[in-house]
Amino acid sequence: MPDPVPLRAVLFDRDATLIVDVPYNGDPSLVQPMPTALDAVARVREAGLGVGVVSNQSGIARGLLIEAQVQAVNARVDELFGGFDVWRYCPHGPEDGCECRKPKPGMVRSAAGALGLDASEVAVVGDIAADLTAAHAAGARAVLVPTPVTRPEEVAAAAFVADTLAAAVELLLAGGVPSPAQASPERGEG
């Protein structure tokens, strides 16, 4: 049975998903794409879907970065990847209690809304459970692409896991990740 909710956009986590994670990076010259990331984003565009980024940037709240540095790094990511339709980042720390910081759903809902979509029409691809939890809480699809820092329990709990960003995109484009409306109740929460 076809999924009643079409996939219309893919939102990517930034650090360790789109680009190599350099903790609290404020230097655009250090930005390097993750393996298969450039091809994965190009494939999403070729499929006619929107592309966006949702990223926690607590370095701002911690006083390790200023917002202009985060924006400069984001601009470099845009340059390398050919631009994104929407960017959302959370400048808050874990203790701030905001609604935007992943695993809360605020950024996912905001990015979907900026694209004129319901969260059920988007997918989130990330490297840790917080990315998947934010997606599920918003009502979006989610795929985990583990890295060496992804905890084994996060991988075990994820309903959909791909070895590379390109594989995650192909799984999504093939309809292999159902919308929450289509997902069976026994699926994991990620």
XYZ file of C-alpha atoms in Angstrom:
190
model
C 0.000 0.000 0.000
C 1.500 3.384 -0.955
C 2.335 5.814 1.813
C -0.525 8.336 2.108
C 1.895 11.106 3.083
C 4.486 11.878 0.391
C 8.051 12.768 1.299
C 8.670 16.382 0.231
C 11.871 17.398 2.037
C 14.879 16.029 3.878
C 16.364 17.851 6.860
C 19.951 16.990 7.763
C 21.812 17.376 11.021
C 24.948 19.440 10.369
C 27.865 18.184 12.478
C 28.962 14.562 11.896
C 26.148 14.149 9.356
C 26.732 16.716 6.591
C 30.182 17.839 7.681
C 33.028 16.398 9.723
C 32.447 17.318 13.350
C 34.926 19.858 14.671
C 33.630 20.569 18.200
C 32.361 24.133 18.567
C 33.744 25.083 15.165
C 33.691 28.783 14.379
C 36.178 28.591 11.489
C 34.703 28.113 7.993
C 38.086 26.925 6.662
C 37.732 23.753 8.792
C 34.479 22.679 7.096
C 34.801 19.342 5.281
C 31.893 17.308 3.892
C 31.291 13.856 5.343
C 31.783 10.937 2.929
C 28.879 10.693 0.415
C 27.276 13.886 1.797
C 27.643 16.024 -1.340
C 26.168 13.269 -3.514
C 23.375 12.592 -1.015
C 22.206 16.220 -0.938
C 22.463 16.454 -4.740
C 20.324 13.304 -5.017
C 17.615 14.817 -2.808
C 17.558 17.908 -5.032
C 17.451 15.778 -8.202
C 14.389 14.033 -6.783
C 12.690 17.433 -6.528
C 12.610 17.507 -2.721
C 13.434 20.388 -0.423
C 16.646 20.285 1.597
C 17.351 21.811 4.969
C 19.562 21.726 8.036
C 18.593 21.446 11.711
C 21.513 21.791 14.119
C 22.121 22.233 17.840
C 24.776 24.914 18.370
C 25.163 25.096 22.151
C 28.624 26.642 21.743
C 26.796 29.985 21.559
C 25.131 29.501 24.968
C 28.382 28.154 26.412
C 30.262 31.290 25.302
C 32.564 29.273 23.036
C 31.191 30.773 19.816
C 29.370 33.883 18.759
C 26.406 33.695 16.437
C 28.374 35.305 13.597
C 30.849 32.390 13.706
C 28.047 29.816 13.447
C 26.569 31.771 10.550
C 29.973 31.908 8.816
C 30.370 28.129 9.136
C 26.801 27.656 7.870
C 27.560 29.928 4.905
C 30.558 27.739 4.035
C 28.367 24.631 4.243
C 25.863 26.352 1.934
C 28.676 27.178 -0.492
C 30.004 23.609 -0.584
C 26.589 21.977 -0.912
C 24.977 24.458 -3.296
C 22.672 26.091 -0.753
C 19.879 24.785 1.450
C 16.245 25.797 1.317
C 16.042 26.268 5.082
C 18.434 26.518 8.028
C 17.482 26.190 11.669
C 19.923 26.100 14.540
C 19.430 26.208 18.280
C 21.798 28.561 20.130
C 20.710 27.292 23.562
C 22.433 24.977 25.996
C 21.012 21.698 27.311
C 19.860 23.354 30.562
C 18.031 26.254 28.920
C 14.719 24.415 28.547
C 13.964 25.728 25.056
C 11.639 23.976 22.611
C 14.049 24.170 19.676
C 17.014 22.135 20.944
C 16.972 18.555 19.711
C 15.619 16.164 21.024
C 12.697 18.632 21.249
C 10.726 18.977 17.979
C 10.821 22.774 17.602
C 13.493 23.053 14.896
C 12.000 20.240 12.826
C 8.531 21.806 12.950
C 9.920 25.274 12.226
C 11.972 24.065 9.246
C 9.001 22.133 7.839
C 6.792 25.196 8.257
C 9.336 27.429 6.507
C 9.141 25.024 3.565
C 5.323 25.219 3.612
C 5.107 21.593 4.730
C 3.728 19.586 7.598
C 6.403 17.751 9.589
C 4.896 14.450 8.422
C 6.102 15.351 4.904
C 9.760 15.613 5.929
C 12.503 13.251 7.023
C 15.363 13.967 9.398
C 18.755 12.319 8.928
C 21.237 12.465 11.784
C 23.937 10.645 13.699
C 22.539 10.467 17.250
C 19.313 9.630 19.052
C 18.490 13.313 19.684
C 18.074 13.795 15.916
C 15.659 10.868 15.663
C 13.780 11.777 18.833
C 13.213 15.317 17.527
C 11.931 13.909 14.236
C 9.556 11.465 15.929
C 8.296 14.125 18.362
C 7.535 16.402 15.407
C 5.806 13.620 13.462
C 8.555 13.277 10.834
C 10.386 10.282 9.384
C 13.908 9.600 10.703
C 17.040 7.737 9.628
C 20.182 7.253 11.720
C 23.604 7.308 10.046
C 25.945 6.173 12.817
C 29.452 7.524 13.321
C 32.106 6.328 15.775
C 30.515 8.514 18.486
C 27.013 7.073 18.029
C 26.270 4.880 21.041
C 25.407 1.202 20.347
C 22.092 1.585 22.193
C 21.144 4.449 19.852
C 21.776 2.218 16.843
C 19.827 -0.653 18.417
C 16.855 1.593 19.187
C 16.647 3.192 15.724
C 13.978 1.793 13.428
C 15.912 2.866 10.317
C 19.703 2.859 10.070
C 21.936 3.425 7.028
C 25.705 3.036 6.727
C 26.186 6.275 4.762
C 24.311 9.464 4.052
C 23.882 8.367 0.430
C 22.346 5.077 1.585
C 19.987 6.949 3.933
C 18.796 9.142 1.065
C 18.268 6.149 -1.229
C 16.270 4.418 1.520
C 14.073 7.507 1.879
C 13.620 8.001 -1.876
C 12.684 4.337 -2.309
C 9.886 4.757 0.224
C 11.669 2.515 2.711
C 10.892 4.813 5.653
C 7.153 5.207 6.099
C 5.543 8.377 7.358
C 4.440 8.222 10.991
C 0.861 7.866 9.731
C 1.903 4.720 7.822
C 4.340 3.255 10.390
C 3.264 0.204 12.308
C 2.854 0.602 16.063
C 5.605 -1.896 16.893
C 8.352 0.203 15.277
C 11.019 1.614 17.571
C 11.163 5.238 18.595
C 14.797 5.816 17.579
